[in-house]
mmCIF file of C-alpha atoms in Angstrom:
data_model
loop_
_atom_site.group_PDB
_atom_site.id
_atom_site.type_symbol
_atom_site.label_atom_id
_atom_site.label_comp_id
_atom_site.label_asym_id
_atom_site.label_seq_id
_atom_site.Cartn_x
_atom_site.Cartn_y
_atom_site.Cartn_z
ATOM 1 C CA MET A 1 -104.419 138.358 -183.816
ATOM 2 C CA ALA A 2 -102.210 138.170 -180.715
ATOM 3 C CA ILE A 3 -101.482 135.038 -178.907
ATOM 4 C CA GLN A 4 -104.255 135.123 -176.352
ATOM 5 C CA LYS A 5 -104.118 134.266 -172.577
ATOM 6 C CA ASP A 6 -105.777 130.896 -172.130
ATOM 7 C CA VAL A 7 -108.773 131.172 -169.808
ATOM 8 C CA ASN A 8 -111.160 128.303 -169.030
ATOM 9 C CA LEU A 9 -113.803 129.173 -166.539
ATOM 10 C CA ASN A 10 -114.876 125.520 -166.202
ATOM 11 C CA GLU A 11 -111.531 124.410 -164.876
ATOM 12 C CA PRO A 12 -109.585 125.354 -161.665
ATOM 13 C CA LEU A 13 -106.536 127.428 -161.917
ATOM 14 C CA ASN A 14 -103.187 125.644 -162.519
ATOM 15 C CA ASP A 15 -101.759 124.841 -159.052
ATOM 16 C CA LYS A 16 -98.358 124.373 -160.506
ATOM 17 C CA ILE A 17 -98.076 128.158 -161.102
ATOM 18 C CA PRO A 18 -97.072 130.087 -158.013
ATOM 19 C CA PRO A 19 -99.952 131.736 -156.136
ATOM 20 C CA THR A 20 -99.102 135.305 -157.026
ATOM 21 C CA LEU A 21 -101.664 138.062 -156.991
ATOM 22 C CA GLY A 22 -101.185 140.868 -159.488
ATOM 23 C CA LYS A 23 -102.945 143.573 -161.539
ATOM 24 C CA THR A 24 -102.726 144.952 -165.016
ATOM 25 C CA SER A 25 -104.457 147.088 -167.547
ATOM 26 C CA LEU A 26 -105.946 145.533 -170.578
ATOM 27 C CA THR A 27 -103.397 144.363 -173.209
ATOM 28 C CA PRO A 28 -103.928 142.922 -176.606
ATOM 29 C CA GLU A 29 -102.916 139.476 -175.241
ATOM 30 C CA LEU A 30 -105.657 139.711 -172.675
ATOM 31 C CA SER A 31 -108.452 140.771 -175.065
ATOM 32 C CA GLN A 32 -110.077 137.420 -175.250
ATOM 33 C CA ALA A 33 -109.815 136.796 -171.523
ATOM 34 C CA ALA A 34 -111.411 140.126 -170.872
ATOM 35 C CA LEU A 35 -114.286 139.275 -173.115
ATOM 36 C CA ILE A 36 -114.757 135.923 -171.514
ATOM 37 C CA LEU A 37 -114.951 137.370 -168.063
ATOM 38 C CA GLN A 38 -117.489 139.962 -169.166
ATOM 39 C CA GLY A 39 -119.544 137.231 -170.761
ATOM 40 C CA ASP A 40 -119.331 135.086 -167.669
ATOM 41 C CA TYR A 41 -121.011 137.821 -165.745
ATOM 42 C CA TYR A 42 -124.176 137.456 -167.810
ATOM 43 C CA SER A 43 -123.956 133.648 -167.623
ATOM 44 C CA GLN A 44 -124.014 133.913 -163.824
ATOM 45 C CA LEU A 45 -126.782 136.409 -163.975
ATOM 46 C CA GLN A 46 -128.921 133.876 -165.824
ATOM 47 C CA GLY A 47 -128.457 131.341 -162.872
ATOM 48 C CA LYS A 48 -129.150 134.063 -160.278
ATOM 49 C CA CYS A 49 -132.338 135.015 -162.200
ATOM 50 C CA ASN A 50 -133.483 131.442 -162.427
ATOM 51 C CA ARG A 51 -133.265 131.145 -158.646
ATOM 52 C CA TYR A 52 -134.912 134.392 -158.055
ATOM 53 C CA VAL A 53 -137.943 133.519 -160.320
ATOM 54 C CA PHE A 54 -138.266 130.001 -158.943
ATOM 55 C CA TRP A 55 -138.349 131.188 -155.279
ATOM 56 C CA HIS A 56 -140.437 134.282 -155.942
ATOM 57 C CA PRO A 57 -143.616 134.498 -153.945
ATOM 58 C CA ILE A 58 -145.668 134.270 -157.217
ATOM 59 C CA SER A 59 -144.014 131.003 -158.174
ATOM 60 C CA THR A 60 -144.056 129.390 -154.772
ATOM 61 C CA THR A 61 -147.684 130.406 -154.250
ATOM 62 C CA PHE A 62 -148.628 129.003 -157.532
ATOM 63 C CA LEU A 63 -146.840 125.715 -156.667
ATOM 64 C CA VAL A 64 -148.356 125.440 -153.216
ATOM 65 C CA ILE A 65 -151.924 126.406 -154.115
ATOM 66 C CA SER A 66 -152.246 124.382 -157.324
ATOM 67 C CA THR A 67 -150.655 121.339 -155.768
ATOM 68 C CA SER A 68 -152.868 121.632 -152.645
ATOM 69 C CA ILE A 69 -156.095 122.025 -154.771
ATOM 70 C CA PHE A 70 -155.200 119.039 -156.963
ATOM 71 C CA THR A 71 -154.261 116.828 -153.964
ATOM 72 C CA TYR A 72 -157.488 117.709 -152.201
ATOM 73 C CA TYR A 73 -159.437 116.882 -155.404
ATOM 74 C CA ARG A 74 -157.688 113.499 -155.769
ATOM 75 C CA LEU A 75 -158.004 112.426 -152.068
ATOM 76 C CA TYR A 76 -161.287 114.141 -151.228
ATOM 77 C CA ASP A 77 -163.121 110.721 -150.599
ATOM 78 C CA TYR A 78 -160.508 109.728 -148.048
ATOM 79 C CA ILE A 79 -160.339 113.230 -146.452
ATOM 80 C CA SER A 80 -164.105 113.392 -145.986
ATOM 81 C CA VAL A 81 -164.305 110.026 -144.139
ATOM 82 C CA SER A 82 -161.197 110.488 -142.051
ATOM 83 C CA GLU A 83 -161.757 111.530 -138.394
ATOM 84 C CA SER A 84 -158.066 112.089 -137.574
ATOM 85 C CA PHE A 85 -154.725 112.487 -139.339
ATOM 86 C CA GLY A 86 -153.770 109.109 -138.161
ATOM 87 C CA GLU A 87 -156.756 107.497 -139.794
ATOM 88 C CA PHE A 88 -156.187 109.386 -143.000
ATOM 89 C CA PHE A 89 -152.477 108.288 -143.207
ATOM 90 C CA SER A 90 -153.528 104.700 -142.394
ATOM 91 C CA PHE A 91 -155.221 104.491 -145.699
ATOM 92 C CA PHE A 92 -151.729 104.579 -147.379
ATOM 93 C CA ILE A 93 -151.018 101.105 -145.891
ATOM 94 C CA LYS A 94 -154.559 99.607 -146.062
ATOM 95 C CA SER A 95 -155.856 100.862 -149.465
ATOM 96 C CA ARG A 96 -154.272 100.212 -152.771
ATOM 97 C CA ASP A 97 -156.675 102.800 -154.238
ATOM 98 C CA PHE A 98 -155.341 105.476 -151.849
ATOM 99 C CA GLN A 99 -151.772 104.666 -153.037
ATOM 100 C CA PHE A 100 -152.903 104.888 -156.618
ATOM 101 C CA GLN A 101 -154.547 108.368 -156.003
ATOM 102 C CA VAL A 102 -151.301 109.527 -154.279
ATOM 103 C CA MET A 103 -149.171 108.334 -157.155
ATOM 104 C CA GLY A 104 -151.435 110.213 -159.508
ATOM 105 C CA ILE A 105 -150.306 113.548 -157.924
ATOM 106 C CA PHE A 106 -146.771 113.144 -159.115
ATOM 107 C CA PRO A 107 -147.641 113.777 -162.924
ATOM 108 C CA TRP A 108 -149.331 117.013 -161.697
ATOM 109 C CA LEU A 109 -146.254 118.060 -159.791
ATOM 110 C CA VAL A 110 -144.090 117.459 -162.961
ATOM 111 C CA CYS A 111 -146.615 119.564 -164.954
ATOM 112 C CA VAL A 112 -146.624 122.390 -162.442
ATOM 113 C CA PHE A 113 -142.863 122.470 -162.010
ATOM 114 C CA GLY A 114 -142.595 122.396 -165.833
ATOM 115 C CA ILE A 115 -144.778 125.525 -166.076
ATOM 116 C CA VAL A 116 -142.517 127.357 -163.501
ATOM 117 C CA GLY A 117 -139.534 126.159 -165.479
ATOM 118 C CA ILE A 118 -140.788 127.491 -168.797
ATOM 119 C CA VAL A 119 -141.609 130.817 -167.257
ATOM 120 C CA THR A 120 -138.172 130.978 -165.609
ATOM 121 C CA HIS A 121 -136.593 130.173 -169.032
ATOM 122 C CA PHE A 122 -138.490 133.035 -170.726
ATOM 123 C CA VAL A 123 -137.535 135.430 -167.967
ATOM 124 C CA SER A 124 -133.805 134.657 -167.643
ATOM 125 C CA ASP A 125 -133.145 133.856 -171.389
ATOM 126 C CA VAL A 126 -132.191 137.511 -172.032
ATOM 127 C CA TYR A 127 -128.990 136.943 -170.115
ATOM 128 C CA LYS A 128 -127.977 133.823 -172.084
ATOM 129 C CA ASP A 129 -128.779 135.855 -175.255
ATOM 130 C CA ILE A 130 -126.443 138.620 -174.171
ATOM 131 C CA SER A 131 -123.581 136.192 -173.317
ATOM 132 C CA VAL A 132 -123.935 134.497 -176.615
ATOM 133 C CA LYS A 133 -123.931 137.699 -178.588
ATOM 134 C CA LEU A 134 -121.238 139.471 -176.652
ATOM 135 C CA PRO A 135 -118.514 138.831 -179.336
ATOM 136 C CA GLN A 136 -120.540 141.042 -181.753
ATOM 137 C CA LEU A 137 -118.971 144.373 -182.457
ATOM 138 C CA LYS A 138 -121.867 146.462 -181.137
ATOM 139 C CA TYR A 139 -121.755 144.563 -177.821
ATOM 140 C CA ILE A 140 -118.079 144.850 -177.541
ATOM 141 C CA GLU A 141 -117.954 148.565 -178.257
ATOM 142 C CA LYS A 142 -120.663 149.287 -175.660
ATOM 143 C CA ILE A 143 -118.630 147.454 -172.952
ATOM 144 C CA PHE A 144 -115.073 148.461 -173.862
ATOM 145 C CA GLY A 145 -115.748 151.601 -175.834
ATOM 146 C CA PHE A 146 -113.716 150.514 -178.837
ATOM 147 C CA ASN A 147 -113.162 147.580 -181.233
ATOM 148 C CA LEU A 148 -111.592 144.967 -179.110
ATOM 149 C CA LYS A 149 -110.920 142.709 -182.158
ATOM 150 C CA GLU A 150 -108.750 145.370 -183.767
ATOM 151 C CA TYR A 151 -107.109 146.015 -180.430
ATOM 152 C CA ALA A 152 -106.085 142.405 -180.142
ATOM 153 C CA ARG A 153 -104.109 142.593 -183.355
ATOM 154 C CA LEU A 154 -101.617 145.130 -181.947
ATOM 155 C CA SER A 155 -99.540 142.766 -179.706
ATOM 156 C CA GLN A 156 -95.774 142.870 -179.912
ATOM 157 C CA SER A 157 -95.752 139.298 -181.176
ATOM 158 C CA THR A 158 -97.999 140.291 -184.156
ATOM 159 C CA LEU A 159 -95.851 143.388 -184.841
ATOM 160 C CA LEU A 160 -92.749 141.264 -184.867
ATOM 161 C CA LYS A 161 -94.300 138.872 -187.369
ATOM 162 C CA GLN A 162 -95.302 141.808 -189.531
ATOM 163 C CA LYS A 163 -91.862 143.392 -189.056
ATOM 164 C CA ARG A 164 -93.300 146.855 -188.323
ATOM 165 C CA LYS A 165 -93.739 149.353 -185.490
ATOM 166 C CA LEU A 166 -96.856 150.964 -184.076
ATOM 167 C CA THR A 167 -98.164 153.928 -185.966
ATOM 168 C CA PRO A 168 -98.916 157.118 -183.948
ATOM 169 C CA LYS A 169 -102.668 156.315 -184.403
ATOM 170 C CA GLU A 170 -102.146 152.759 -182.993
ATOM 171 C CA VAL A 171 -100.198 154.122 -180.039
ATOM 172 C CA VAL A 172 -103.201 156.325 -179.059
ATOM 173 C CA PHE A 173 -105.557 153.324 -179.810
ATOM 174 C CA LEU A 174 -103.634 151.179 -177.312
ATOM 175 C CA LYS A 175 -104.190 153.649 -174.627
ATOM 176 C CA ASN A 176 -107.813 152.512 -174.420
ATOM 177 C CA GLY A 177 -106.722 149.522 -172.454
ATOM 178 C CA ALA A 178 -105.937 151.725 -169.458
ATOM 179 C CA ASN A 179 -109.685 151.926 -168.799
ATOM 180 C CA THR A 180 -109.955 148.347 -168.120
ATOM 181 C CA HIS A 181 -108.398 146.835 -164.917
ATOM 182 C CA ILE A 182 -107.728 143.080 -164.517
ATOM 183 C CA VAL A 183 -106.840 141.140 -161.418
ATOM 184 C CA MET A 184 -104.518 138.254 -162.064
ATOM 185 C CA TYR A 185 -103.991 135.139 -159.823
ATOM 186 C CA ARG A 186 -101.711 132.261 -160.818
ATOM 187 C CA ASP A 187 -101.111 134.118 -164.023
ATOM 188 C CA SER A 188 -104.808 133.898 -164.931
ATOM 189 C CA PRO A 189 -107.366 136.693 -165.061
ATOM 190 C CA ILE A 190 -110.034 136.417 -162.211
ATOM 191 C CA ALA A 191 -111.659 139.793 -162.021
ATOM 192 C CA ILE A 192 -112.206 142.792 -164.311
ATOM 193 C CA ILE A 193 -113.669 146.281 -164.437
ATOM 194 C CA THR A 194 -114.123 148.557 -167.343
ATOM 195 C CA LEU A 195 -114.904 152.265 -167.555
ATOM 196 C CA ILE A 196 -115.916 154.373 -170.482
ATOM 197 C CA PRO A 197 -116.450 158.211 -170.520
ATOM 198 C CA LEU A 198 -119.923 159.266 -171.644
ATOM 199 C CA LEU A 199 -118.928 162.484 -173.435
ATOM 200 C CA ASP A 200 -122.438 163.052 -174.807
ATOM 201 C CA GLU A 201 -123.969 163.074 -171.274
ATOM 202 C CA SER A 202 -121.181 165.245 -169.847
ATOM 203 C CA SER A 203 -121.128 169.035 -169.390
ATOM 204 C CA GLU A 204 -118.854 171.843 -168.292
ATOM 205 C CA THR A 205 -119.661 171.139 -164.634
ATOM 206 C CA GLU A 206 -120.200 167.412 -164.709
ATOM 207 C CA PHE A 207 -118.157 164.663 -166.284
ATOM 208 C CA VAL A 208 -120.030 161.315 -166.577
ATOM 209 C CA ILE A 209 -118.222 157.977 -166.661
ATOM 210 C CA LYS A 210 -119.920 154.574 -166.671
ATOM 211 C CA ILE A 211 -118.751 151.233 -165.341
ATOM 212 C CA THR A 212 -119.761 149.047 -168.266
ATOM 213 C CA GLY A 213 -118.394 145.855 -166.731
ATOM 214 C CA LEU A 214 -117.578 144.512 -163.258
ATOM 215 C CA HIS A 215 -117.110 140.836 -162.655
ATOM 216 C CA VAL A 216 -115.271 138.410 -160.460
ATOM 217 C CA ARG A 217 -114.865 134.673 -161.159
ATOM 218 C CA LYS A 218 -117.352 132.767 -159.011
ATOM 219 C CA ALA A 219 -114.552 130.980 -157.166
ATOM 220 C CA PHE A 220 -113.267 134.248 -155.849
ATOM 221 C CA VAL A 221 -116.414 136.266 -155.062
ATOM 222 C CA LYS A 222 -115.778 136.074 -151.374
ATOM 223 C CA VAL A 223 -112.463 137.867 -151.583
ATOM 224 C CA ASP A 224 -114.006 141.302 -152.205
ATOM 225 C CA PHE A 225 -112.090 141.923 -155.472
ATOM 226 C CA ASP A 226 -115.132 143.824 -156.680
ATOM 227 C CA VAL A 227 -114.592 146.375 -153.966
ATOM 228 C CA LEU A 228 -110.887 146.723 -154.828
ATOM 229 C CA LEU A 229 -111.765 147.193 -158.493
ATOM 230 C CA LEU A 230 -114.348 149.809 -157.610
ATOM 231 C CA GLU A 231 -111.737 151.778 -155.475
ATOM 232 C CA TRP A 232 -109.386 151.543 -158.425
ATOM 233 C CA SER A 233 -112.100 153.062 -160.688
ATOM 234 C CA TYR A 234 -112.281 156.256 -158.493
ATOM 235 C CA ASP A 235 -108.617 157.052 -159.206
ATOM 236 C CA ARG A 236 -108.886 156.094 -162.939
ATOM 237 C CA ALA A 237 -112.038 158.286 -163.316
ATOM 238 C CA ARG A 238 -110.032 161.283 -162.266
ATOM 239 C CA ASP A 239 -107.353 160.434 -164.890
ATOM 240 C CA ILE A 240 -110.067 160.059 -167.578
ATOM 241 C CA LEU A 241 -111.301 163.546 -166.625
ATOM 242 C CA LYS A 242 -107.813 164.993 -167.165
ATOM 243 C CA GLU A 243 -107.665 163.292 -170.526
ATOM 244 C CA TYR A 244 -111.154 163.988 -171.919
ATOM 245 C CA GLY A 245 -112.839 166.490 -169.764
ATOM 246 C CA PRO A 246 -113.112 170.060 -171.039
ATOM 247 C CA ASN A 247 -113.131 171.392 -167.422
ATOM 248 C CA LYS A 248 -110.668 169.682 -165.156
ATOM 249 C CA ASP A 249 -112.421 170.935 -162.053
ATOM 250 C CA ALA A 250 -115.885 169.350 -163.051
ATOM 251 C CA LYS A 251 -117.425 166.971 -160.651
ATOM 252 C CA ILE A 252 -117.162 163.336 -161.736
ATOM 253 C CA THR A 253 -120.357 161.222 -161.826
ATOM 254 C CA LEU A 254 -119.717 157.505 -161.836
ATOM 255 C CA LEU A 255 -122.528 155.296 -163.112
ATOM 256 C CA ALA A 256 -123.095 151.594 -162.698
ATOM 257 C CA ASP A 257 -125.884 149.124 -163.571
ATOM 258 C CA ALA A 258 -127.173 146.305 -161.431
ATOM 259 C CA PHE A 259 -130.120 144.007 -161.881
ATOM 260 C CA SER A 260 -132.752 144.074 -159.161
ATOM 261 C CA PHE A 261 -132.146 140.445 -158.176
ATOM 262 C CA ASP A 262 -128.357 140.741 -158.030
ATOM 263 C CA ASN A 263 -128.244 141.367 -154.348
ATOM 264 C CA SER A 264 -124.564 140.920 -153.940
ATOM 265 C CA LEU A 265 -123.703 143.600 -156.427
ATOM 266 C CA ILE A 266 -126.354 145.962 -155.151
ATOM 267 C CA LYS A 267 -124.940 145.577 -151.620
ATOM 268 C CA THR A 268 -121.381 146.238 -152.817
ATOM 269 C CA LEU A 269 -122.568 149.385 -154.626
ATOM 270 C CA GLU A 270 -124.552 150.661 -151.771
ATOM 271 C CA ASN A 271 -121.642 150.050 -149.297
ATOM 272 C CA GLN A 272 -119.565 152.241 -151.632
ATOM 273 C CA SER A 273 -122.105 155.002 -151.307
ATOM 274 C CA PHE A 274 -123.639 154.488 -154.775
ATOM 275 C CA GLN A 275 -127.395 155.563 -154.938
ATOM 276 C CA LYS A 276 -130.010 154.153 -157.219
ATOM 277 C CA ILE A 277 -131.323 156.956 -159.594
ATOM 278 C CA SER A 278 -133.427 155.026 -162.123
ATOM 279 C CA SER A 279 -134.976 151.682 -163.089
ATOM 280 C CA SER A 280 -135.795 150.144 -166.412
ATOM 281 C CA PHE A 281 -137.600 147.044 -167.700
ATOM 282 C CA THR A 282 -135.209 147.041 -170.677
ATOM 283 C CA LEU A 283 -132.778 144.449 -169.567
ATOM 284 C CA ASN A 284 -130.693 144.209 -172.792
ATOM 285 C CA SER A 285 -129.355 147.730 -173.333
ATOM 286 C CA PHE A 286 -127.007 146.405 -176.017
ATOM 287 C CA GLU A 287 -129.863 146.267 -178.553
ATOM 288 C CA ASP A 288 -131.390 149.558 -179.975
ATOM 289 C CA ASP A 289 -135.007 150.145 -179.450
ATOM 290 C CA SER A 290 -135.620 149.899 -183.219
ATOM 291 C CA GLU A 291 -134.279 146.276 -183.062
ATOM 292 C CA SER A 292 -136.415 145.225 -180.211
ATOM 293 C CA LYS A 293 -139.128 142.662 -180.822
ATOM 294 C CA THR A 294 -142.662 144.002 -180.729
ATOM 295 C CA GLY A 295 -146.061 142.330 -180.386
ATOM 296 C CA ILE A 296 -148.250 140.891 -177.667
ATOM 297 C CA LEU A 297 -146.371 137.620 -177.468
ATOM 298 C CA SER A 298 -143.020 139.441 -177.061
ATOM 299 C CA TYR A 299 -144.626 141.605 -174.295
ATOM 300 C CA ILE A 300 -145.991 138.648 -172.400
ATOM 301 C CA THR A 301 -142.726 136.641 -172.527
ATOM 302 C CA SER A 302 -140.466 139.558 -171.751
ATOM 303 C CA THR A 303 -141.560 142.938 -170.495
ATOM 304 C CA GLY A 304 -144.772 141.661 -168.922
ATOM 305 C CA ALA A 305 -142.857 138.872 -167.200
ATOM 306 C CA TYR A 306 -140.234 141.299 -165.908
ATOM 307 C CA LYS A 307 -142.907 143.572 -164.441
ATOM 308 C CA THR A 308 -144.753 140.561 -162.855
ATOM 309 C CA PHE A 309 -141.544 139.470 -161.109
ATOM 310 C CA GLY A 310 -140.161 142.909 -160.513
ATOM 311 C CA ILE A 311 -137.007 142.472 -162.455
ATOM 312 C CA THR A 312 -135.425 145.660 -163.480
ATOM 313 C CA LYS A 313 -132.016 147.069 -164.554
ATOM 314 C CA ASP A 314 -131.248 149.835 -161.956
ATOM 315 C CA THR A 315 -128.688 152.586 -162.568
ATOM 316 C CA TYR A 316 -126.614 153.696 -159.571
ATOM 317 C CA ARG A 317 -124.614 156.914 -159.156
ATOM 318 C CA LEU A 318 -121.673 158.066 -157.172
ATOM 319 C CA THR A 319 -120.281 161.641 -157.225
ATOM 320 C CA LEU A 320 -116.525 161.907 -156.812
ATOM 321 C CA GLN A 321 -115.210 165.172 -155.413
ATOM 322 C CA ASP A 322 -112.613 164.731 -152.604
ATOM 323 C CA LYS A 323 -109.831 162.182 -153.457
ATOM 324 C CA THR A 324 -109.012 161.483 -149.830
ATOM 325 C CA ALA A 325 -112.477 160.224 -149.280
ATOM 326 C CA ASP A 326 -112.070 157.077 -151.461
ATOM 327 C CA GLY A 327 -109.818 155.131 -149.185
ATOM 328 C CA ASN A 328 -107.070 152.772 -150.301
ATOM 329 C CA LEU A 329 -106.758 151.874 -154.043
ATOM 330 C CA ILE A 330 -105.660 148.557 -155.357
#
């Protein structure tokens, strides 16, 4: 395998390297970095989903109502004899029993928050599962459209060690890297976008391309690199049409997925004139339906929970026609 670009998302970038901003297509040396960036997208989604579920009206209502009822039950004797708020709160100083009853509320709070935490885990665990399984071949091929592990072996350093040149087939294979665009800062990948043509869904009049991965490192999300990458994808989509499309004059349909709680990505897509065309409760599209778990327990802890909290994977569409309408490209 090629010598891979070192990427550690848990550490800041090396400030000894000049602060140069650049761009590049996917190369064999960047294969691992590209996979790490795509996996980080799902890791961040898990955190976003946790916050979404915790602050969802269902969760907050459950927390408030259950805690209020239990508190009322524990302190009913003091509430019933108190003629004012001042008198009620004075019991906290005067009565040890009142203090004991108040302290007895905290175990209940731990229990209630624990229930919400367990539910949150069941709902968001799908994203952790995806990020862990992302190195599997079927996941890689659905994101990049080809075997990234084989691609990584075609670096110049590897070829020199093997004392050989690329075969015509390998030359064609390397061109797959042009469908992935990476933003570099301080010689480190910080943002990525990947396109793949959906030939089975295309026709003579419509050529369908999907954005299978779009991610920016958390430290750089405010710089709008996602917008720049989307603008690059419009130009690249036209190149893909010229390479694969049977009709060079066909309209280009660009698809992108966003989860219903990922407000930042949804806002970016809508600002770029993408429109939502469908929603699905199948959050892990990498797994085939035949491999999906079945049964009442699976439904309750997955699909049923997704429906309860309104979590869906939404597909957005943008039709490209006039190149001049896309604005500046990166």
